[in-house]
Coordinates of C-alpha atoms and ligand atoms in Angstrom, one line a residue:
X102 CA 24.9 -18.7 30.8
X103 CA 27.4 -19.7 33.4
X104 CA 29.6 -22.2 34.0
X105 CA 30.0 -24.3 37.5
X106 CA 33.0 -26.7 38.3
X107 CA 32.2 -29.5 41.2
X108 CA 28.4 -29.1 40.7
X109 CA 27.9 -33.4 41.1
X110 CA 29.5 -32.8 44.5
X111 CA 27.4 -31.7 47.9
X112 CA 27.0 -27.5 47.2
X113 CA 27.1 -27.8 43.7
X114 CA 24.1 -30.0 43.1
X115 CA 22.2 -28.2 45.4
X116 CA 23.6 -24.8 44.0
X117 CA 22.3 -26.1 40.7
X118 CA 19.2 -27.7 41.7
X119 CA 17.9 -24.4 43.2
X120 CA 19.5 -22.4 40.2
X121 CA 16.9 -23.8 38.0
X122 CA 14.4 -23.2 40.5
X123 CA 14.5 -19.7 40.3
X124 CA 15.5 -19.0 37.0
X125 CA 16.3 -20.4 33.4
X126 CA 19.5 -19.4 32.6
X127 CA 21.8 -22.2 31.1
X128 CA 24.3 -23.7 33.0
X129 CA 27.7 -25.6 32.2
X130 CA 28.4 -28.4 34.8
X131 CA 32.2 -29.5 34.8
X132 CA 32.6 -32.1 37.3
X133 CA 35.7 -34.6 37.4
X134 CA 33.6 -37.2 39.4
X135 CA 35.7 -38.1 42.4
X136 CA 34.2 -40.6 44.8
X137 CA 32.7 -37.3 45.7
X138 CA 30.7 -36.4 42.6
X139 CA 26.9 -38.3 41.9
X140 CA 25.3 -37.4 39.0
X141 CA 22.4 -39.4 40.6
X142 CA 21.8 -35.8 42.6
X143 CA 21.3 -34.3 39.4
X144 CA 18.9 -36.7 38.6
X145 CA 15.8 -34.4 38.1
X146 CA 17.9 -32.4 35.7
X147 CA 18.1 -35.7 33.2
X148 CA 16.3 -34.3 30.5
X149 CA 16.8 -30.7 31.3
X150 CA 18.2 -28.9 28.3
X151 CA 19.7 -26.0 30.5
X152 CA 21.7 -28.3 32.1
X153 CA 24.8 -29.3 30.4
X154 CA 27.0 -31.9 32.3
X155 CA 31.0 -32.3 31.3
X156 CA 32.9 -34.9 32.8
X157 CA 36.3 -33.5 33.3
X158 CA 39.0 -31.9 35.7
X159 CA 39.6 -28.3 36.5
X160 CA 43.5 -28.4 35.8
X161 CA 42.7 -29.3 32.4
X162 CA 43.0 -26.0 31.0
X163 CA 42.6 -27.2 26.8
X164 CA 39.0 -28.6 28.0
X165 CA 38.0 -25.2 30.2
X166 CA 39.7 -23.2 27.3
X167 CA 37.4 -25.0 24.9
X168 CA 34.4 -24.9 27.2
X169 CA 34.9 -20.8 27.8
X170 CA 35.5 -20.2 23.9
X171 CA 31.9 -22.3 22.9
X172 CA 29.8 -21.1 26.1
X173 CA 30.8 -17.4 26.5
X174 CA 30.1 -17.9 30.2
X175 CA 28.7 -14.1 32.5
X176 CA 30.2 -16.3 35.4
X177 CA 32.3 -18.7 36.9
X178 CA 31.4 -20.3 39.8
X179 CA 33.9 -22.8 41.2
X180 CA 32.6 -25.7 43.7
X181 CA 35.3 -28.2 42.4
X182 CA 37.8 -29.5 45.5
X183 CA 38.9 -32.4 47.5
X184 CA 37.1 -31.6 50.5
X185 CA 37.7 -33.9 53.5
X186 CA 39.6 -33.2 56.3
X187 CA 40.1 -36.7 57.3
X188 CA 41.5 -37.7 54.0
X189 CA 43.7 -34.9 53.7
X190 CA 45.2 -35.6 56.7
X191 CA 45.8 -39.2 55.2
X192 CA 47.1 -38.3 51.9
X193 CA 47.2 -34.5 51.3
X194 CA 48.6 -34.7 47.5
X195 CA 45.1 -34.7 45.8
X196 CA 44.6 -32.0 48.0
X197 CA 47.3 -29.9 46.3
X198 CA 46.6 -30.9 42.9
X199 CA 43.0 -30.1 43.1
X200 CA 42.5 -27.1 45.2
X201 CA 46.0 -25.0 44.6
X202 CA 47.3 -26.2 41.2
X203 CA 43.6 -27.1 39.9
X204 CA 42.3 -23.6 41.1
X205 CA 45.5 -22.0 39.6
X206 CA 44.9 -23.8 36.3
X207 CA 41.4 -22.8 36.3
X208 CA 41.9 -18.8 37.1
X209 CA 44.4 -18.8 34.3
X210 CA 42.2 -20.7 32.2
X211 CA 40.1 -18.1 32.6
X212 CA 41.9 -14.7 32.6
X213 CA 43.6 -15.6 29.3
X214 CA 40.0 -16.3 27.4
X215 CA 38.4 -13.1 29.6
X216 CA 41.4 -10.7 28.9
X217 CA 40.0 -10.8 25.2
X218 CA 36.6 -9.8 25.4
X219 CA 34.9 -6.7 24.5
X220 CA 35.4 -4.2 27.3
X221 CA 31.8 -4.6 28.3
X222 CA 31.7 -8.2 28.7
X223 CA 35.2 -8.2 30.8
X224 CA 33.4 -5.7 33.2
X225 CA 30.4 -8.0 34.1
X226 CA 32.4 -10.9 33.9
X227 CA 32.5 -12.5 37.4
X228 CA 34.6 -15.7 38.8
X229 CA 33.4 -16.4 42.1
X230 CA 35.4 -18.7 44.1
X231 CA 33.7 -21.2 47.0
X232 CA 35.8 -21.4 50.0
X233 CA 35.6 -21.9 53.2
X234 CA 36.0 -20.8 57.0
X235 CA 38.7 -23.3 57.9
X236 CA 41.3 -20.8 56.5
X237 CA 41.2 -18.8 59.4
X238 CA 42.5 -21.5 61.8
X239 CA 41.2 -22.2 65.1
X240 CA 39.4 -19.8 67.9
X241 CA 39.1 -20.1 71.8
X242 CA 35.9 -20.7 73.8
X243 CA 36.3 -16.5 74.2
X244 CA 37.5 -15.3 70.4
X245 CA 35.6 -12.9 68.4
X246 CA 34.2 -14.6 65.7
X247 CA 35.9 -15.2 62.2
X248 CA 35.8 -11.5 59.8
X249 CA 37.3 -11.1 56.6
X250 CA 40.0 -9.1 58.0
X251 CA 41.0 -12.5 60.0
X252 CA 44.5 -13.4 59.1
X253 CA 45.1 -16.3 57.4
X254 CA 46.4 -19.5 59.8
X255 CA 45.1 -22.8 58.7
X256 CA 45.9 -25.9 60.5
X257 CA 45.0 -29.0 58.0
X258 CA 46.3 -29.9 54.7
X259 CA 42.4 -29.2 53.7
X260 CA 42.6 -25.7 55.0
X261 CA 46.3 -24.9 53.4
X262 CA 45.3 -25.8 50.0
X263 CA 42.0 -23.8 49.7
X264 CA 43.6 -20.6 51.7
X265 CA 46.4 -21.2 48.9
X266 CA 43.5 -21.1 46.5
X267 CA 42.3 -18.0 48.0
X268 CA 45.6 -16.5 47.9
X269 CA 45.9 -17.1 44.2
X270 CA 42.3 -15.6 43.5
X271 CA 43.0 -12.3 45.2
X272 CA 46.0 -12.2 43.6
X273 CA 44.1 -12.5 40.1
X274 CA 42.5 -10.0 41.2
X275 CA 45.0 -7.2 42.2
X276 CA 47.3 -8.1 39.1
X277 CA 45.6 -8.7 36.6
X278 CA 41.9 -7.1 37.4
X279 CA 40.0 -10.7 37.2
X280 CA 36.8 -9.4 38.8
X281 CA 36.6 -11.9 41.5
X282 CA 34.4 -12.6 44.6
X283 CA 35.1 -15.2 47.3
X284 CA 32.7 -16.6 49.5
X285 CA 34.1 -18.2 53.4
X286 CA 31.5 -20.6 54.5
X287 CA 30.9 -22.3 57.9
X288 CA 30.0 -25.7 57.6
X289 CA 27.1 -27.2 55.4
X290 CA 24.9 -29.6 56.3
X291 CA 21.2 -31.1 54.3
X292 CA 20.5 -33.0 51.5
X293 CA 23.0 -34.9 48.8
X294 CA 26.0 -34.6 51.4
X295 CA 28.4 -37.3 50.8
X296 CA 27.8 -39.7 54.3
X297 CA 32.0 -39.1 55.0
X298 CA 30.5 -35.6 57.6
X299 CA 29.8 -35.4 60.5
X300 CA 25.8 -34.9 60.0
X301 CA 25.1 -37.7 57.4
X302 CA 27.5 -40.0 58.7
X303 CA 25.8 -40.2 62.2
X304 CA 22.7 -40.5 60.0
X305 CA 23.8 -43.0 58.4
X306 CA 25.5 -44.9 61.3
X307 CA 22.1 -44.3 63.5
X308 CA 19.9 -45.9 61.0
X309 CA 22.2 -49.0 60.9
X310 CA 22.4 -49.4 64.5
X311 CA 26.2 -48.6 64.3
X312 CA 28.5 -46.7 66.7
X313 CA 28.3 -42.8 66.5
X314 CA 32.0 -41.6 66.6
X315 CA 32.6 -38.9 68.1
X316 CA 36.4 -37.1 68.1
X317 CA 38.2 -36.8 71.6
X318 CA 35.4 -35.0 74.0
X319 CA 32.9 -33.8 71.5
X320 CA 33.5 -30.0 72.5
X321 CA 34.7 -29.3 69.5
X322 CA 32.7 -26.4 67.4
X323 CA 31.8 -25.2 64.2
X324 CA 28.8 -23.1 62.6
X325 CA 26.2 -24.9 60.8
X326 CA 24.7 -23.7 57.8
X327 CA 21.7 -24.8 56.3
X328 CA 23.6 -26.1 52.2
X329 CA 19.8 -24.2 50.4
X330 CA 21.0 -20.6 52.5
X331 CA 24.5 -21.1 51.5
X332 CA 23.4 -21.2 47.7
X333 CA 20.9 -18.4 48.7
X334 CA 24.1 -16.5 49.5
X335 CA 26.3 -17.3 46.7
X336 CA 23.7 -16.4 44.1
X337 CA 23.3 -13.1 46.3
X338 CA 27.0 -12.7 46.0
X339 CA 26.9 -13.3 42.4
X340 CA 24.6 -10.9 41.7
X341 CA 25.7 -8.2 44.0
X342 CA 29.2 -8.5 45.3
X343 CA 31.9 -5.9 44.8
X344 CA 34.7 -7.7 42.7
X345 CA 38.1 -8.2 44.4
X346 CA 35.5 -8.3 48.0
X347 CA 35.4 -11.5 50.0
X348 CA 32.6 -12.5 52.4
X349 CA 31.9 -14.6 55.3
X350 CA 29.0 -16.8 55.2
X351 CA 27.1 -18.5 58.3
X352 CA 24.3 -19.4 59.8
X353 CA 24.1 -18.1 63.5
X354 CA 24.1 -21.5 64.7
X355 CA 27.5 -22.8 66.6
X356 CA 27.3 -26.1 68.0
X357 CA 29.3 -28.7 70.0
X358 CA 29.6 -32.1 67.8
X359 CA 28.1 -33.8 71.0
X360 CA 24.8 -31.5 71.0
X361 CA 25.0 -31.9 66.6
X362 CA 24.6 -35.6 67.2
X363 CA 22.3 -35.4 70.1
X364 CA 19.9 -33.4 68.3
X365 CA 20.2 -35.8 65.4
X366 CA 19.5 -38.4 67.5
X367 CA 16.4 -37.0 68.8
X368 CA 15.1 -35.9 65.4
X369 CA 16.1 -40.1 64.2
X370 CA 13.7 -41.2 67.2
X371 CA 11.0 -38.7 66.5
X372 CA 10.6 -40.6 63.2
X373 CA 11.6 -43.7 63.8
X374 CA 10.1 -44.6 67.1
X375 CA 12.1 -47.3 69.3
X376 CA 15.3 -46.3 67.6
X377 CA 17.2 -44.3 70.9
X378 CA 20.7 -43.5 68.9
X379 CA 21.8 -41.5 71.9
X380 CA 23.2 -44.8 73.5
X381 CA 25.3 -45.4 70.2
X382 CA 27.3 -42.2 71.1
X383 CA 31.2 -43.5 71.2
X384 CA 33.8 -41.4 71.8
X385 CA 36.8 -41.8 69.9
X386 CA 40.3 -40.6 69.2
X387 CA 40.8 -37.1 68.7
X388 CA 41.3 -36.0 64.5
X389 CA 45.1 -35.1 64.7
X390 CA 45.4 -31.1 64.8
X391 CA 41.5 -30.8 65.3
X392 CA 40.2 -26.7 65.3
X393 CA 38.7 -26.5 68.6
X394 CA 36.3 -23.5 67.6
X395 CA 35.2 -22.0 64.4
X396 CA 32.4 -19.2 64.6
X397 CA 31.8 -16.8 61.7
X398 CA 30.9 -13.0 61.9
X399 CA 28.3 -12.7 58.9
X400 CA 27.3 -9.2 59.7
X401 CA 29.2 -8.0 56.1
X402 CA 27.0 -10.1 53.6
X403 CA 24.1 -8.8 55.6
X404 CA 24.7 -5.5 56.0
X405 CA 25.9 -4.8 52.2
X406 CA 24.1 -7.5 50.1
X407 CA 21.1 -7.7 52.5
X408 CA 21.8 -12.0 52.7
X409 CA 20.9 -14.1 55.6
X410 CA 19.8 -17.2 56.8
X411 CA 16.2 -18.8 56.3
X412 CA 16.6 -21.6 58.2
X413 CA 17.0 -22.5 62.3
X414 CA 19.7 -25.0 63.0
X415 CA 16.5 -27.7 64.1
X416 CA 14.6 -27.0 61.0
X417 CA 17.3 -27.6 58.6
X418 CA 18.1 -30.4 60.5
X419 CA 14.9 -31.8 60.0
X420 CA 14.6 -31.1 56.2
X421 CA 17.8 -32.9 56.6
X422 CA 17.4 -35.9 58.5
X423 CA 13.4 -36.0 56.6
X424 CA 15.5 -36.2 53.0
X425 CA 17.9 -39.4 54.2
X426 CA 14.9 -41.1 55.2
X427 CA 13.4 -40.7 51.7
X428 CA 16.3 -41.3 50.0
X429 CA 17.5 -44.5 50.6
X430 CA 17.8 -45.3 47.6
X431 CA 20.5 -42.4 47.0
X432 CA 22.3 -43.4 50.3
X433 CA 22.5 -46.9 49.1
X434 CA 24.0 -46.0 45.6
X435 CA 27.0 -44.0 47.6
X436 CA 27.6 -46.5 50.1
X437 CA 29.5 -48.5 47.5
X438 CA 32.6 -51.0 48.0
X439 CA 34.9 -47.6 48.2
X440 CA 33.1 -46.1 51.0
X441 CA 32.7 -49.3 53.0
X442 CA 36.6 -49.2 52.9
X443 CA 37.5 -45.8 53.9
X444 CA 35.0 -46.3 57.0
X445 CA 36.7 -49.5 57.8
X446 CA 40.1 -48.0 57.1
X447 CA 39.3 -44.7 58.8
X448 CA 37.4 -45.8 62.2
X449 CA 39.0 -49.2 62.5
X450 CA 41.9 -47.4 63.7
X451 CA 40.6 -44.8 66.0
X452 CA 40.5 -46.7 69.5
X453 CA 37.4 -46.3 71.5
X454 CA 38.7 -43.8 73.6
Ligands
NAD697 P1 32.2 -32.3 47.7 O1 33.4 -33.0 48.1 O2 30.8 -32.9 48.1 O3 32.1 -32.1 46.1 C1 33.3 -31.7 45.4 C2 33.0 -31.9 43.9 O4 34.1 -31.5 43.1 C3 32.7 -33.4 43.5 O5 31.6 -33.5 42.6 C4 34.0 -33.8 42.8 O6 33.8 -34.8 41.8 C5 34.4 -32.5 42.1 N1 35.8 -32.4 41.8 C6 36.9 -32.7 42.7 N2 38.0 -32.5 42.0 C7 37.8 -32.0 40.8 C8 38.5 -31.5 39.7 N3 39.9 -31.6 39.8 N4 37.9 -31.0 38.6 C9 36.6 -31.0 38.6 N5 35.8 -31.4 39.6 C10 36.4 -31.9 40.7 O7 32.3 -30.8 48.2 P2 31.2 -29.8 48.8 O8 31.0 -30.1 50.2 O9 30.1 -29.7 47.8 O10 32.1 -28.4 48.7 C11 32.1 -27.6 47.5 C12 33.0 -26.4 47.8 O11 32.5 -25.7 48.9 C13 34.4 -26.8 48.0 O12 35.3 -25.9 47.4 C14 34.6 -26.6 49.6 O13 35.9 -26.3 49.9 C15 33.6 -25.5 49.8 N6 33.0 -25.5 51.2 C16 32.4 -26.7 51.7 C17 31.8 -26.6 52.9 C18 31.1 -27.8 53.5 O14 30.7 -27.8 54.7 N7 30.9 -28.9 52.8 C19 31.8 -25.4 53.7 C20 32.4 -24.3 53.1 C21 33.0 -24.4 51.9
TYD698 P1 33.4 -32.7 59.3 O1 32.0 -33.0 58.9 O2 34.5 -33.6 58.8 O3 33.7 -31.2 58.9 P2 35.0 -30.3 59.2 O4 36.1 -31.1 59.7 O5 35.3 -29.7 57.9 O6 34.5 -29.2 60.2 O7 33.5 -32.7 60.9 C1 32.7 -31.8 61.7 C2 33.1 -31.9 63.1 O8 32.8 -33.2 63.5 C3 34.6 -31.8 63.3 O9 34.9 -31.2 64.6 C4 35.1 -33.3 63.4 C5 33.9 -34.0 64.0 N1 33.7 -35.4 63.6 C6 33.5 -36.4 64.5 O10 33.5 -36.1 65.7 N2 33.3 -37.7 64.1 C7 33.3 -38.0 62.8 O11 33.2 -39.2 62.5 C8 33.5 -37.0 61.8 C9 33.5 -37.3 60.4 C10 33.7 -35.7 62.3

């Protein structure tokens, strides 16, 4: 079996989700439940006896201890973070506690149980560690695209604590032989995504006939990957990936914000006829520190594992905007009196610009 930490969250539900469909082996489900976390995602999974859910956080090292001991896990696979910009730019000390000393609690956690196991099952023991592109800082219009030889220079309290994280995973690695992968993702977009991003909050904003804030000029860019490919590729790097390797994940498609919403926007009209979202488009100010440009060189995944992409930036964006139309009943049940206040809290105070 293997254990997963932050699997009520966005990639982790999904992750597991799609686990089950394409193959029966057990899984353990640690999730602290944030505001983040939703076991409504996990829904389909209610009576599934190869699911096991566990309420509980990372850094708590007698409950992971306990967990490793009774499970015997093949694998780790560790989703768990705080994982908004915004907010970490408003209070970056969950940030820390989660991502660095969380992860670090976690890795050792899991070297001191895996350090006593037969020799066999120490050698196909893997910990593979989600993280993400924003470690690698910012790029110009003109900038090769991010490799895993990219050094190292993140620019938000989000992107410090999970390229500490990295940091401290390698470093399990070279000292004490943890066999480790680490996966660098662009950013995710499609079903289950809490409505604080980019793609589900313009959703969400569209349907409601509500302003579609957009940072400073909209020229900012990032690399959208469908969330199914991205667990395509983590299973693939699960399976296949050379401990102690990293690799870049991606999905060939970078984008302005302003051309992310306006395709949205066309894709809302298409199925909801009348509704022109377009004219909701409000710039606002910038995101203090905002990455101009992040674009990811996926060429190593493919080229060694064999991994990439099934989906086009417009058809997984019309899986995705399909799925928050049918699922308003999931929207609703996250849109509770703690969301309503960071929106008001967050965009009350960004100026139309
Ligand atoms: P998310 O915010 O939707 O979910 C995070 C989950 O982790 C939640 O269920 C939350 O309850 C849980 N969690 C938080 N702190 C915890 C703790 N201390 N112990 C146990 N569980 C805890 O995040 P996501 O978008 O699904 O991201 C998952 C991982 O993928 C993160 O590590 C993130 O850095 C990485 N990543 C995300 C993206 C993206 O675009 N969303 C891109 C690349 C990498
Ligand atoms: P986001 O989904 O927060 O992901 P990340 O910051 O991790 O890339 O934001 C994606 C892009 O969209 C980023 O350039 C910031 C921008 N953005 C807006 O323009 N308006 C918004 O309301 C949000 C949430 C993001």
């Amino acid at each position: 079996m293997i254990l997963v930490t932050g699997g009520a969250g966005f990639i982790g539900a999904n992750f597991i989700l799609d686990w089950f469909a394409v193959n029966d082996e057990p899984l353990v489900n640690v999730d602290k439940l944030t505001y983040a976390g939703n076991l409504r995602s996990l829904a389909p999974l209610a009576k599934d006896t190869r699911h096991r859910f566990v309420r509980g956080d990372i850094a708590d090292a007698a409950l992971i201890g306990e967990l490793l001991t009774r499970h015997r896990p093949r694998a780790v696979v560790n989703f768990a973070a705080e994982t908004h910009v915004d907010r970490s730019i408003r209070g970056p000390a969950a940030f820390i506690e989660t991502n660095v000393t969380g992860t670090f609690s976690l890795l050792d956690s899991v070297r001191e149980w895996w350090s006593a196991l037969p020799d066999a099952e120490r050698a196909a023991f893997r910990f593979l560690h989600v993280s993400t592109d924003e470690v690698y800082g910012s790029l110009a219009a003109t900038d090769p695209a991010f490799s895993e030889s990219t050094p190292y220079a993140p620019n938000s309290p989000y992107a410090a604590s999970k390229a500490a994280s990295d940091h401290l995973v390698r470093a399990y690695h070279h000292t004490y032989g943890l066999p480790t992968l680490t996966t660098n993702c662009s950013n995710n977009y499609g079903p289950l995504q809490f409505p604080e991003k980019l793609i589900p909050l313009m959703i969400v904003n569209a349907l409601a006939g509500k302003p579609l804030p957009v940072y400073g000029d909209g020229r900012n860019v990032r690399d959208w990957l469908y969330v199914r490919d991205h667990c395509s590729a983590i299973r693939t790097v699960l399976a296949h990936g050379a401990p102690g390797a990293t690799y870049n994940v991606g999905g060939n498609a970078e984008m302005a914000n302003l051309d992310v919403v306006r395709t949205l926007c066309r894709l809302v009209g298409e199925r909801r006829p009348g509704l022109d979202c377009e004219r909701q488009i409000t710039f606002v100010s910038d995101r203090p520190g905002h990455d101009r440009r992040y674009a990811i060189d996926a060429s190593k995944i493919r080229r060694e594992l064999g991994w990439s992409p099934s989906e086009t930036f417009e058809s997984g964006m019309r899986s995705t905007v399909d799925w928050y139309l049918a699922n308003d009943a999931w929207l609703a049940s996250v849109q509770n009196a703690e969301y309503r206040q960071w929106v008001d809290l967050h965009y009350a105070e960004r100026a139309e610009a």
